[in-house]
PDB file of C-alpha atoms in Angstrom:
ATOM      1  CA  MET A   1     -21.282   3.973 -15.089  1.00  0.00           C
ATOM      2  CA  PRO A   2     -18.060   3.866 -17.436  1.00  0.00           C
ATOM      3  CA  TYR A   3     -14.542   3.842 -15.885  1.00  0.00           C
ATOM      4  CA  THR A   4     -16.078   2.756 -12.360  1.00  0.00           C
ATOM      5  CA  GLY A   5     -12.829   0.746 -11.754  1.00  0.00           C
ATOM      6  CA  GLU A   6     -10.471   3.031 -12.647  1.00  0.00           C
ATOM      7  CA  LEU A   7     -12.423   5.976 -10.977  1.00  0.00           C
ATOM      8  CA  ILE A   8     -12.612   3.751  -7.827  1.00  0.00           C
ATOM      9  CA  ALA A   9      -8.622   2.995  -8.261  1.00  0.00           C
ATOM     10  CA  ILE A  10      -8.054   6.521  -8.957  1.00  0.00           C
ATOM     11  CA  VAL A  11     -10.007   7.520  -5.491  1.00  0.00           C
ATOM     12  CA  THR A  12      -7.783   4.779  -3.556  1.00  0.00           C
ATOM     13  CA  VAL A  13      -4.383   6.153  -4.748  1.00  0.00           C
ATOM     14  CA  LEU A  14      -5.727   9.698  -3.196  1.00  0.00           C
ATOM     15  CA  CYS A  15      -6.722   7.872  -0.001  1.00  0.00           C
ATOM     16  CA  TRP A  16      -2.938   6.298   0.277  1.00  0.00           C
ATOM     17  CA  THR A  17      -1.375   9.680  -0.559  1.00  0.00           C
ATOM     18  CA  VAL A  18      -3.369  11.295   2.310  1.00  0.00           C
ATOM     19  CA  SER A  19      -2.657   8.520   4.851  1.00  0.00           C
ATOM     20  CA  VAL A  20       1.016   8.485   4.461  1.00  0.00           C
ATOM     21  CA  GLN A  21       1.524  12.031   5.236  1.00  0.00           C
ATOM     22  CA  PHE A  22      -0.655  11.186   8.577  1.00  0.00           C
ATOM     23  CA  PHE A  23       1.563   7.581   9.374  1.00  0.00           C
ATOM     24  CA  GLU A  24       4.974   9.887   8.627  1.00  0.00           C
ATOM     25  CA  ALA A  25       3.629  12.489  11.351  1.00  0.00           C
ATOM     26  CA  ALA A  26       3.046   9.891  13.683  1.00  0.00           C
ATOM     27  CA  ALA A  27       6.420   7.743  12.824  1.00  0.00           C
ATOM     28  CA  LYS A  28       8.313  10.566  13.535  1.00  0.00           C
ATOM     29  CA  ARG A  29       6.804  11.131  16.956  1.00  0.00           C
ATOM     30  CA  VAL A  30       6.586   7.541  18.103  1.00  0.00           C
ATOM     31  CA  GLY A  31       8.426   5.255  15.343  1.00  0.00           C
ATOM     32  CA  SER A  32       7.090   3.117  12.645  1.00  0.00           C
ATOM     33  CA  THR A  33       7.461  -0.103  14.361  1.00  0.00           C
ATOM     34  CA  PRO A  34       4.244   1.036  17.147  1.00  0.00           C
ATOM     35  CA  VAL A  35       2.358   2.748  14.217  1.00  0.00           C
ATOM     36  CA  ASN A  36       1.725  -0.680  12.316  1.00  0.00           C
ATOM     37  CA  ILE A  37      -0.379  -2.236  15.007  1.00  0.00           C
ATOM     38  CA  ILE A  38      -1.656   0.803  16.135  1.00  0.00           C
ATOM     39  CA  ARG A  39      -3.370   1.483  12.707  1.00  0.00           C
ATOM     40  CA  ILE A  40      -3.892  -1.961  12.116  1.00  0.00           C
ATOM     41  CA  THR A  41      -6.011  -2.155  15.404  1.00  0.00           C
ATOM     42  CA  THR A  42      -8.011   0.854  14.617  1.00  0.00           C
ATOM     43  CA  ALA A  43      -9.045  -0.062  11.362  1.00  0.00           C
ATOM     44  CA  LEU A  44     -10.175  -3.258  12.753  1.00  0.00           C
ATOM     45  CA  VAL A  45     -12.382  -1.051  15.138  1.00  0.00           C
ATOM     46  CA  LEU A  46     -13.832   0.590  11.970  1.00  0.00           C
ATOM     47  CA  PHE A  47     -14.498  -2.159  10.290  1.00  0.00           C
ATOM     48  CA  GLY A  48     -16.379  -3.696  12.926  1.00  0.00           C
ATOM     49  CA  ILE A  49     -18.465  -0.668  13.566  1.00  0.00           C
ATOM     50  CA  TYR A  50     -19.134  -0.523   9.803  1.00  0.00           C
ATOM     51  CA  LEU A  51     -20.413  -3.894   9.019  1.00  0.00           C
ATOM     52  CA  PHE A  52     -22.384  -3.911  12.455  1.00  0.00           C
ATOM     53  CA  PHE A  53     -24.368  -0.971  11.345  1.00  0.00           C
ATOM     54  CA  LYS A  54     -24.285  -2.341   7.700  1.00  0.00           C
ATOM     55  CA  ASN A  55     -24.667  -5.875   7.720  1.00  0.00           C
ATOM     56  CA  GLY A  56     -25.439  -6.732  11.590  1.00  0.00           C
ATOM     57  CA  TYR A  57     -22.314  -8.166  12.392  1.00  0.00           C
ATOM     58  CA  LEU A  58     -19.124  -7.629  13.481  1.00  0.00           C
ATOM     59  CA  ILE A  59     -17.113 -10.108  11.309  1.00  0.00           C
ATOM     60  CA  PRO A  60     -18.269 -11.802   8.417  1.00  0.00           C
ATOM     61  CA  LEU A  61     -18.420 -15.460   9.606  1.00  0.00           C
ATOM     62  CA  ASP A  62     -20.764 -16.502   6.446  1.00  0.00           C
ATOM     63  CA  PHE A  63     -18.186 -15.709   4.024  1.00  0.00           C
ATOM     64  CA  PRO A  64     -16.907 -19.435   2.798  1.00  0.00           C
ATOM     65  CA  LEU A  65     -14.181 -21.148   4.405  1.00  0.00           C
ATOM     66  CA  GLU A  66     -12.202 -20.744   1.101  1.00  0.00           C
ATOM     67  CA  ALA A  67     -12.495 -17.184   0.944  1.00  0.00           C
ATOM     68  CA  TRP A  68     -11.363 -16.810   4.446  1.00  0.00           C
ATOM     69  CA  ILE A  69      -8.191 -18.899   3.577  1.00  0.00           C
ATOM     70  CA  PHE A  70      -7.129 -16.965   0.633  1.00  0.00           C
ATOM     71  CA  LEU A  71      -7.895 -13.740   2.315  1.00  0.00           C
ATOM     72  CA  SER A  72      -6.131 -14.501   5.309  1.00  0.00           C
ATOM     73  CA  LEU A  73      -2.894 -15.511   3.405  1.00  0.00           C
ATOM     74  CA  SER A  74      -3.095 -12.171   1.679  1.00  0.00           C
ATOM     75  CA  GLY A  75      -3.357 -10.349   5.206  1.00  0.00           C
ATOM     76  CA  VAL A  76      -0.365 -12.430   6.097  1.00  0.00           C
ATOM     77  CA  ILE A  77       1.615 -12.044   2.874  1.00  0.00           C
ATOM     78  CA  GLY A  78       0.675  -8.379   1.820  1.00  0.00           C
ATOM     79  CA  PHE A  79      -0.298  -6.495   5.241  1.00  0.00           C
ATOM     80  CA  PHE A  80       2.087  -8.337   7.351  1.00  0.00           C
ATOM     81  CA  LEU A  81       5.097  -9.636   5.720  1.00  0.00           C
ATOM     82  CA  GLY A  82       5.028  -7.023   2.929  1.00  0.00           C
ATOM     83  CA  ASP A  83       4.935  -4.382   5.380  1.00  0.00           C
ATOM     84  CA  ILE A  84       7.982  -5.345   7.468  1.00  0.00           C
ATOM     85  CA  CYS A  85       9.899  -6.044   4.113  1.00  0.00           C
ATOM     86  CA  LEU A  86       8.941  -2.648   2.694  1.00  0.00           C
ATOM     87  CA  PHE A  87       9.908  -1.013   6.329  1.00  0.00           C
ATOM     88  CA  LYS A  88      13.499  -2.795   5.929  1.00  0.00           C
ATOM     89  CA  ALA A  89      14.017  -1.771   2.536  1.00  0.00           C
ATOM     90  CA  LEU A  90      13.305   1.751   3.212  1.00  0.00           C
ATOM     91  CA  VAL A  91      16.039   1.322   6.112  1.00  0.00           C
ATOM     92  CA  GLU A  92      18.629  -0.446   3.907  1.00  0.00           C
ATOM     93  CA  LEU A  93      18.008   1.310   0.434  1.00  0.00           C
ATOM     94  CA  GLY A  94      16.175   4.890   1.183  1.00  0.00           C
ATOM     95  CA  PRO A  95      12.928   5.915  -0.441  1.00  0.00           C
ATOM     96  CA  ARG A  96      13.833   5.688  -3.850  1.00  0.00           C
ATOM     97  CA  ILE A  97      15.202   2.203  -4.627  1.00  0.00           C
ATOM     98  CA  ALA A  98      12.662   0.689  -2.359  1.00  0.00           C
ATOM     99  CA  LEU A  99       9.956   2.163  -3.916  1.00  0.00           C
ATOM    100  CA  LEU A 100      11.157   1.601  -7.314  1.00  0.00           C
ATOM    101  CA  ILE A 101      11.391  -2.207  -6.495  1.00  0.00           C
ATOM    102  CA  PHE A 102       8.118  -2.094  -5.104  1.00  0.00           C
ATOM    103  CA  SER A 103       6.346  -0.463  -8.016  1.00  0.00           C
ATOM    104  CA  LEU A 104       7.359  -3.729  -9.748  1.00  0.00           C
ATOM    105  CA  SER A 105       4.355  -5.290  -8.334  1.00  0.00           C
ATOM    106  CA  ALA A 106       2.320  -4.477 -10.723  1.00  0.00           C
ATOM    107  CA  PRO A 107       3.474  -6.288 -13.748  1.00  0.00           C
ATOM    108  CA  VAL A 108       3.980  -9.096 -11.193  1.00  0.00           C
ATOM    109  CA  ALA A 109       0.619  -9.175 -10.255  1.00  0.00           C
ATOM    110  CA  ALA A 110      -0.153  -9.100 -14.195  1.00  0.00           C
ATOM    111  CA  LEU A 111       1.890 -12.119 -14.719  1.00  0.00           C
ATOM    112  CA  ILE A 112       0.270 -13.824 -11.642  1.00  0.00           C
ATOM    113  CA  GLY A 113      -3.037 -12.982 -12.610  1.00  0.00           C
ATOM    114  CA  TRP A 114      -2.788 -14.115 -16.248  1.00  0.00           C
ATOM    115  CA  THR A 115      -1.080 -17.183 -15.235  1.00  0.00           C
ATOM    116  CA  PHE A 116      -3.546 -18.362 -11.986  1.00  0.00           C
ATOM    117  CA  LEU A 117      -6.392 -16.219 -12.495  1.00  0.00           C
ATOM    118  CA  ALA A 118      -6.748 -16.543 -16.256  1.00  0.00           C
ATOM    119  CA  GLU A 119      -6.826 -12.982 -16.831  1.00  0.00           C
ATOM    120  CA  THR A 120      -6.383 -11.578 -20.204  1.00  0.00           C
ATOM    121  CA  TYR A 121      -4.667  -8.290 -21.118  1.00  0.00           C
ATOM    122  CA  VAL A 122      -4.335  -6.430 -24.487  1.00  0.00           C
ATOM    123  CA  LEU A 123      -1.195  -5.176 -26.133  1.00  0.00           C
ATOM    124  CA  HIS A 124      -2.394  -1.289 -24.944  1.00  0.00           C
ATOM    125  CA  GLN A 125      -2.564  -2.293 -21.521  1.00  0.00           C
ATOM    126  CA  TRP A 126       1.141  -3.744 -21.395  1.00  0.00           C
ATOM    127  CA  ALA A 127       2.383  -0.945 -22.922  1.00  0.00           C
ATOM    128  CA  GLY A 128       0.356   1.412 -20.682  1.00  0.00           C
ATOM    129  CA  MET A 129       1.594  -0.435 -17.610  1.00  0.00           C
ATOM    130  CA  LEU A 130       5.187  -0.189 -19.205  1.00  0.00           C
ATOM    131  CA  VAL A 131       4.662   3.904 -19.353  1.00  0.00           C
ATOM    132  CA  THR A 132       3.315   4.466 -15.887  1.00  0.00           C
ATOM    133  CA  LEU A 133       6.448   2.408 -14.279  1.00  0.00           C
ATOM    134  CA  SER A 134       8.466   4.457 -16.277  1.00  0.00           C
ATOM    135  CA  GLY A 135       7.203   7.571 -15.316  1.00  0.00           C
ATOM    136  CA  VAL A 136       7.102   6.477 -11.442  1.00  0.00           C
ATOM    137  CA  GLY A 137      10.654   5.776 -11.930  1.00  0.00           C
ATOM    138  CA  LEU A 138      11.607   9.145 -12.893  1.00  0.00           C
ATOM    139  CA  VAL A 139       9.750  10.474 -10.009  1.00  0.00           C
ATOM    140  CA  ILE A 140      11.074   8.261  -7.719  1.00  0.00           C
ATOM    141  CA  PHE A 141      14.940   8.662  -8.852  1.00  0.00           C
ATOM    142  CA  GLU A 142      14.579  12.288  -8.505  1.00  0.00           C
ATOM    143  CA  LYS A 143      17.944  12.388  -6.886  1.00  0.00           C
ATOM    144  CA  LYS A 144      19.032  15.494  -4.802  1.00  0.00           C
ATOM    145  CA  ARG A 145      22.391  16.396  -4.655  1.00  0.00           C
ATOM    146  CA  PRO A 146      24.046  16.053  -1.109  1.00  0.00           C
ATOM    147  CA  GLU A 147      24.953  19.865   0.082  1.00  0.00           C
ATOM    148  CA  ASN A 148      28.020  18.850   1.662  1.00  0.00           C
ATOM    149  CA  HIS A 149      31.040  16.287   1.912  1.00  0.00           C
ATOM    150  CA  SER A 150      29.561  15.120   5.118  1.00  0.00           C
ATOM    151  CA  GLN A 151      26.191  14.073   3.562  1.00  0.00           C
ATOM    152  CA  GLN A 152      28.012  12.346   0.673  1.00  0.00           C
ATOM    153  CA  ARG A 153      29.671  10.058   2.869  1.00  0.00           C
ATOM    154  CA  HIS A 154      26.321   9.404   4.553  1.00  0.00           C
ATOM    155  CA  GLN A 155      24.669   8.318   0.990  1.00  0.00           C
ATOM    156  CA  ARG A 156      23.107   5.045   1.556  1.00  0.00           C
ATOM    157  CA  VAL A 157      25.118   1.650  -0.386  1.00  0.00           C
ATOM    158  CA  ILE A 158      22.817  -0.625  -1.923  1.00  0.00           C
ATOM    159  CA  THR A 159      23.043  -3.931  -0.470  1.00  0.00           C
ATOM    160  CA  LEU A 160      22.157  -7.583  -1.248  1.00  0.00           C
ATOM    161  CA  LYS A 161      20.067  -7.398   1.851  1.00  0.00           C
ATOM    162  CA  GLY A 162      18.333  -4.325   1.235  1.00  0.00           C
ATOM    163  CA  ILE A 163      17.487  -5.657  -2.520  1.00  0.00           C
ATOM    164  CA  LEU A 164      16.345  -8.793  -1.059  1.00  0.00           C
ATOM    165  CA  PHE A 165      13.852  -6.893   1.388  1.00  0.00           C
ATOM    166  CA  GLY A 166      12.883  -4.706  -1.295  1.00  0.00           C
ATOM    167  CA  ILE A 167      11.793  -7.936  -3.710  1.00  0.00           C
ATOM    168  CA  GLY A 168       9.885  -9.038  -0.489  1.00  0.00           C
ATOM    169  CA  ALA A 169       7.734  -5.990  -0.325  1.00  0.00           C
ATOM    170  CA  MET A 170       7.198  -5.983  -4.079  1.00  0.00           C
ATOM    171  CA  LEU A 171       6.131  -9.822  -4.146  1.00  0.00           C
ATOM    172  CA  GLY A 172       4.083  -9.466  -0.740  1.00  0.00           C
ATOM    173  CA  GLN A 173       1.964  -6.494  -2.281  1.00  0.00           C
ATOM    174  CA  ALA A 174       1.563  -8.546  -5.764  1.00  0.00           C
ATOM    175  CA  VAL A 175       0.755 -11.719  -4.411  1.00  0.00           C
ATOM    176  CA  GLY A 176      -1.228 -10.312  -1.557  1.00  0.00           C
ATOM    177  CA  TYR A 177      -3.458  -8.350  -4.285  1.00  0.00           C
ATOM    178  CA  VAL A 178      -3.908 -11.728  -6.420  1.00  0.00           C
ATOM    179  CA  LEU A 179      -4.622 -13.625  -3.207  1.00  0.00           C
ATOM    180  CA  SER A 180      -7.359 -11.262  -2.431  1.00  0.00           C
ATOM    181  CA  LYS A 181      -9.072 -11.202  -5.742  1.00  0.00           C
ATOM    182  CA  ALA A 182      -9.158 -15.109  -5.691  1.00  0.00           C
ATOM    183  CA  GLY A 183     -10.930 -14.838  -2.010  1.00  0.00           C
ATOM    184  CA  MET A 184     -13.167 -12.389  -3.194  1.00  0.00           C
ATOM    185  CA  GLN A 185     -14.728 -14.098  -6.402  1.00  0.00           C
ATOM    186  CA  THR A 186     -17.432 -16.404  -5.686  1.00  0.00           C
ATOM    187  CA  ASP A 187     -19.997 -18.220  -8.087  1.00  0.00           C
ATOM    188  CA  THR A 188     -22.237 -15.545  -7.090  1.00  0.00           C
ATOM    189  CA  GLY A 189     -20.439 -12.608  -7.382  1.00  0.00           C
ATOM    190  CA  PHE A 190     -17.811 -10.583  -5.390  1.00  0.00           C
ATOM    191  CA  LEU A 191     -17.854 -10.414  -1.745  1.00  0.00           C
ATOM    192  CA  ASP A 192     -17.819  -7.214   0.210  1.00  0.00           C
ATOM    193  CA  ALA A 193     -14.813  -5.455  -0.415  1.00  0.00           C
ATOM    194  CA  PHE A 194     -14.741  -3.931   3.438  1.00  0.00           C
ATOM    195  CA  ALA A 195     -15.814  -7.551   4.727  1.00  0.00           C
ATOM    196  CA  ALA A 196     -12.684  -9.071   2.727  1.00  0.00           C
ATOM    197  CA  THR A 197     -10.472  -6.520   4.280  1.00  0.00           C
ATOM    198  CA  GLU A 198     -11.265  -6.713   7.487  1.00  0.00           C
ATOM    199  CA  ILE A 199     -10.385 -10.580   7.173  1.00  0.00           C
ATOM    200  CA  ARG A 200      -7.121  -9.563   5.734  1.00  0.00           C
ATOM    201  CA  ALA A 201      -6.391  -6.613   8.548  1.00  0.00           C
ATOM    202  CA  LEU A 202      -7.375  -9.740  11.223  1.00  0.00           C
ATOM    203  CA  ALA A 203      -4.977 -11.885   9.981  1.00  0.00           C
ATOM    204  CA  ALA A 204      -2.225  -9.588   9.904  1.00  0.00           C
ATOM    205  CA  PHE A 205      -3.254  -8.679  13.627  1.00  0.00           C
ATOM    206  CA  VAL A 206      -2.905 -11.707  14.657  1.00  0.00           C
ATOM    207  CA  CYS A 207       0.732 -11.966  13.306  1.00  0.00           C
ATOM    208  CA  PHE A 208       1.608  -8.443  14.507  1.00  0.00           C
ATOM    209  CA  VAL A 209       0.794  -9.888  18.252  1.00  0.00           C
ATOM    210  CA  ILE A 210       3.066 -12.774  17.800  1.00  0.00           C
ATOM    211  CA  PHE A 211       5.788 -10.585  16.181  1.00  0.00           C
ATOM    212  CA  PHE A 212       5.676  -7.856  18.928  1.00  0.00           C
ATOM    213  CA  THR A 213       5.334 -10.658  21.618  1.00  0.00           C
ATOM    214  CA  LEU A 214       8.395 -12.467  20.385  1.00  0.00           C
ATOM    215  CA  THR A 215      10.556  -9.123  19.920  1.00  0.00           C
ATOM    216  CA  ARG A 216       9.261  -7.453  23.143  1.00  0.00           C
ATOM    217  CA  GLU A 217       8.255  -4.392  21.452  1.00  0.00           C
ATOM    218  CA  TRP A 218       5.058  -3.879  23.294  1.00  0.00           C
ATOM    219  CA  ARG A 219       6.734  -1.264  25.776  1.00  0.00           C
ATOM    220  CA  ARG A 220       6.838   0.860  22.448  1.00  0.00           C
ATOM    221  CA  VAL A 221       3.619   0.589  21.989  1.00  0.00           C
ATOM    222  CA  VAL A 222       2.482   1.919  25.081  1.00  0.00           C
ATOM    223  CA  ARG A 223       4.454   4.628  24.935  1.00  0.00           C
ATOM    224  CA  ALA A 224       3.225   5.767  21.516  1.00  0.00           C
ATOM    225  CA  VAL A 225      -0.417   5.143  22.715  1.00  0.00           C
ATOM    226  CA  LYS A 226       0.286   7.797  25.601  1.00  0.00           C
ATOM    227  CA  ASP A 227       1.121   9.864  22.527  1.00  0.00           C
ATOM    228  CA  THR A 228      -2.161  11.976  22.141  1.00  0.00           C
ATOM    229  CA  ARG A 229      -0.804  13.760  18.715  1.00  0.00           C
ATOM    230  CA  ALA A 230       0.842  10.479  17.525  1.00  0.00           C
ATOM    231  CA  LEU A 231      -2.812   8.270  18.126  1.00  0.00           C
ATOM    232  CA  VAL A 232      -4.629  10.921  16.401  1.00  0.00           C
ATOM    233  CA  PHE A 233      -2.522  11.217  13.247  1.00  0.00           C
ATOM    234  CA  THR A 234      -2.445   7.314  13.259  1.00  0.00           C
ATOM    235  CA  ALA A 235      -6.127   6.748  13.864  1.00  0.00           C
ATOM    236  CA  THR A 236      -6.543   9.379  10.987  1.00  0.00           C
ATOM    237  CA  GLY A 237      -4.511   7.589   8.457  1.00  0.00           C
ATOM    238  CA  ALA A 238      -6.234   4.149   9.648  1.00  0.00           C
ATOM    239  CA  LEU A 239      -9.221   5.368   8.516  1.00  0.00           C
ATOM    240  CA  ILE A 240      -8.255   6.906   5.215  1.00  0.00           C
ATOM    241  CA  GLY A 241      -5.595   4.282   4.306  1.00  0.00           C
ATOM    242  CA  PRO A 242      -6.368   0.950   5.648  1.00  0.00           C
ATOM    243  CA  PHE A 243     -10.190   1.363   6.104  1.00  0.00           C
ATOM    244  CA  LEU A 244     -11.223   3.189   3.224  1.00  0.00           C
ATOM    245  CA  GLY A 245      -7.856   2.958   0.893  1.00  0.00           C
ATOM    246  CA  VAL A 246      -7.211  -0.874   0.798  1.00  0.00           C
ATOM    247  CA  SER A 247     -11.222  -1.437   1.036  1.00  0.00           C
ATOM    248  CA  LEU A 248     -11.351   0.522  -2.342  1.00  0.00           C
ATOM    249  CA  SER A 249      -8.331  -1.099  -3.981  1.00  0.00           C
ATOM    250  CA  LEU A 250     -10.358  -4.461  -3.287  1.00  0.00           C
ATOM    251  CA  MET A 251     -13.485  -3.287  -4.469  1.00  0.00           C
ATOM    252  CA  ALA A 252     -11.406  -2.024  -7.741  1.00  0.00           C
ATOM    253  CA  LEU A 253     -10.672  -5.791  -8.651  1.00  0.00           C
ATOM    254  CA  HIS A 254     -14.425  -6.195  -9.254  1.00  0.00           C
ATOM    255  CA  TYR A 255     -13.971  -4.356 -12.423  1.00  0.00           C
ATOM    256  CA  LEU A 256     -10.497  -4.248 -13.064  1.00  0.00           C
ATOM    257  CA  SER A 257      -7.637  -6.804 -13.527  1.00  0.00           C
ATOM    258  CA  THR A 258      -4.584  -6.870 -10.676  1.00  0.00           C
ATOM    259  CA  GLY A 259      -2.264  -5.826 -13.098  1.00  0.00           C
ATOM    260  CA  VAL A 260      -4.237  -2.729 -14.354  1.00  0.00           C
ATOM    261  CA  ALA A 261      -5.251  -2.194 -10.865  1.00  0.00           C
ATOM    262  CA  SER A 262      -1.691  -2.211  -9.477  1.00  0.00           C
ATOM    263  CA  THR A 263      -0.768   0.024 -11.901  1.00  0.00           C
ATOM    264  CA  PHE A 264      -2.925   2.842 -10.800  1.00  0.00           C
ATOM    265  CA  LEU A 265      -2.226   2.054  -7.260  1.00  0.00           C
ATOM    266  CA  SER A 266       1.871   2.557  -8.069  1.00  0.00           C
ATOM    267  CA  MET A 267       0.682   6.074  -8.797  1.00  0.00           C
ATOM    268  CA  THR A 268       1.067   7.125  -5.244  1.00  0.00           C
ATOM    269  CA  PRO A 269       4.674   8.546  -5.613  1.00  0.00           C
ATOM    270  CA  VAL A 270       3.270  10.946  -8.371  1.00  0.00           C
ATOM    271  CA  CYS A 271       0.453  12.034  -6.273  1.00  0.00           C
ATOM    272  CA  ILE A 272       2.881  12.763  -3.276  1.00  0.00           C
ATOM    273  CA  ILE A 273       4.347  15.604  -5.523  1.00  0.00           C
ATOM    274  CA  PRO A 274       1.840  18.193  -4.688  1.00  0.00           C
ATOM    275  CA  PHE A 275       2.024  17.733  -0.826  1.00  0.00           C
ATOM    276  CA  SER A 276       5.781  17.941  -1.250  1.00  0.00           C
ATOM    277  CA  ILE A 277       5.525  21.530  -2.249  1.00  0.00           C
ATOM    278  CA  PHE A 278       2.721  22.870  -0.702  1.00  0.00           C
ATOM    279  CA  LEU A 279       2.891  21.082   2.437  1.00  0.00           C
ATOM    280  CA  HIS A 280       6.658  20.124   3.284  1.00  0.00           C
ATOM    281  CA  LYS A 281       8.007  23.122   0.935  1.00  0.00           C
ATOM    282  CA  GLU A 282       9.837  21.036  -1.042  1.00  0.00           C
ATOM    283  CA  HIS A 283      12.047  21.862  -4.528  1.00  0.00           C
ATOM    284  CA  VAL A 284      10.699  19.350  -7.171  1.00  0.00           C
ATOM    285  CA  SER A 285      12.392  19.125 -10.106  1.00  0.00           C
ATOM    286  CA  ILE A 286      11.476  19.424 -14.004  1.00  0.00           C
ATOM    287  CA  ARG A 287      12.408  15.561 -14.050  1.00  0.00           C
ATOM    288  CA  ALA A 288       9.739  14.851 -11.358  1.00  0.00           C
ATOM    289  CA  PHE A 289       7.346  16.596 -13.344  1.00  0.00           C
ATOM    290  CA  ALA A 290       7.777  14.932 -16.512  1.00  0.00           C
ATOM    291  CA  GLY A 291       7.896  11.418 -14.918  1.00  0.00           C
ATOM    292  CA  ALA A 292       4.527  12.372 -13.367  1.00  0.00           C
ATOM    293  CA  ILE A 293       3.419  13.566 -17.093  1.00  0.00           C
ATOM    294  CA  ILE A 294       4.613  10.186 -18.426  1.00  0.00           C
ATOM    295  CA  ALA A 295       3.124   8.431 -15.637  1.00  0.00           C
ATOM    296  CA  VAL A 296      -0.648  10.152 -16.565  1.00  0.00           C
ATOM    297  CA  GLY A 297       0.059   9.221 -20.126  1.00  0.00           C
ATOM    298  CA  GLY A 298       0.304   5.331 -19.058  1.00  0.00           C
ATOM    299  CA  ILE A 299      -2.813   5.853 -17.101  1.00  0.00           C
ATOM    300  CA  TRP A 300      -4.796   7.041 -20.484  1.00  0.00           C
ATOM    301  CA  LEU A 301      -3.377   3.986 -22.123  1.00  0.00           C
ATOM    302  CA  LEU A 302      -4.864   2.006 -19.235  1.00  0.00           C
ATOM    303  CA  MET A 303      -8.176   3.507 -19.522  1.00  0.00           C
ATOM    304  CA  ALA A 304      -8.261   3.268 -23.341  1.00  0.00           C
ATOM    305  CA  PRO A 305     -11.008   0.793 -24.698  1.00  0.00           C
TER     306      PRO A 305
END
């Protein structure tokens, strides 16, 4: 089927876009920190159920040791460290600057894949990455004017710490994605994407357990679990995001290079525009629409033969 990888990547972006709405709703009720471990835990339960009925096992112990190492590292770097850095960057820099830095994971993943996985890119693919990320940048940089002097005084100042957290999140996404592809590639073909994602989530879960124990955050998790609506929001987001979305993002690597796949995945801020308009009743400027059109034009370049 033509454009299979591209279609999978587009569905992945839609999954991530929808899951963000549920995670945001849950985080507003109980905070982002508890939501992190609850979503990973829920995803692990879903993976176990899915793999048991599909393959007859809960955990893919038949995967080669090399695959476990690469995928576990991907989970630690991408799911755990990358997510922590991203949340810190969002606090320090605000969503515009943080997401702009984060979107640079696409060309970085391309460079890493080109260097270590011997991936090849033609000129129009590099151009497509540049055009897409330029459009995403326009969408992210849709700056709202402060309504009063009080809001103007409370605007965030770009700090070195925030920039470092943003770079950490970007590198976590890029390196984690490349490690995932390295772990899934075998002499006999690609390993199952859902089982591979479960290994990533399992490694991240262990890290989050250690982190929450050291930082004594378990009380917040217990309170969050008692909030039924937050739990339902998080569980729904986990089904659509970490379970379906992340697994599909690894499945796309079977058909696409890491740089091209990452560029598709950077489209999430663009796909959020309809939710901003119809769900959150936000005003979206002509600049944001122009950025969306430019980003779609870049995707067209990526899909060109």
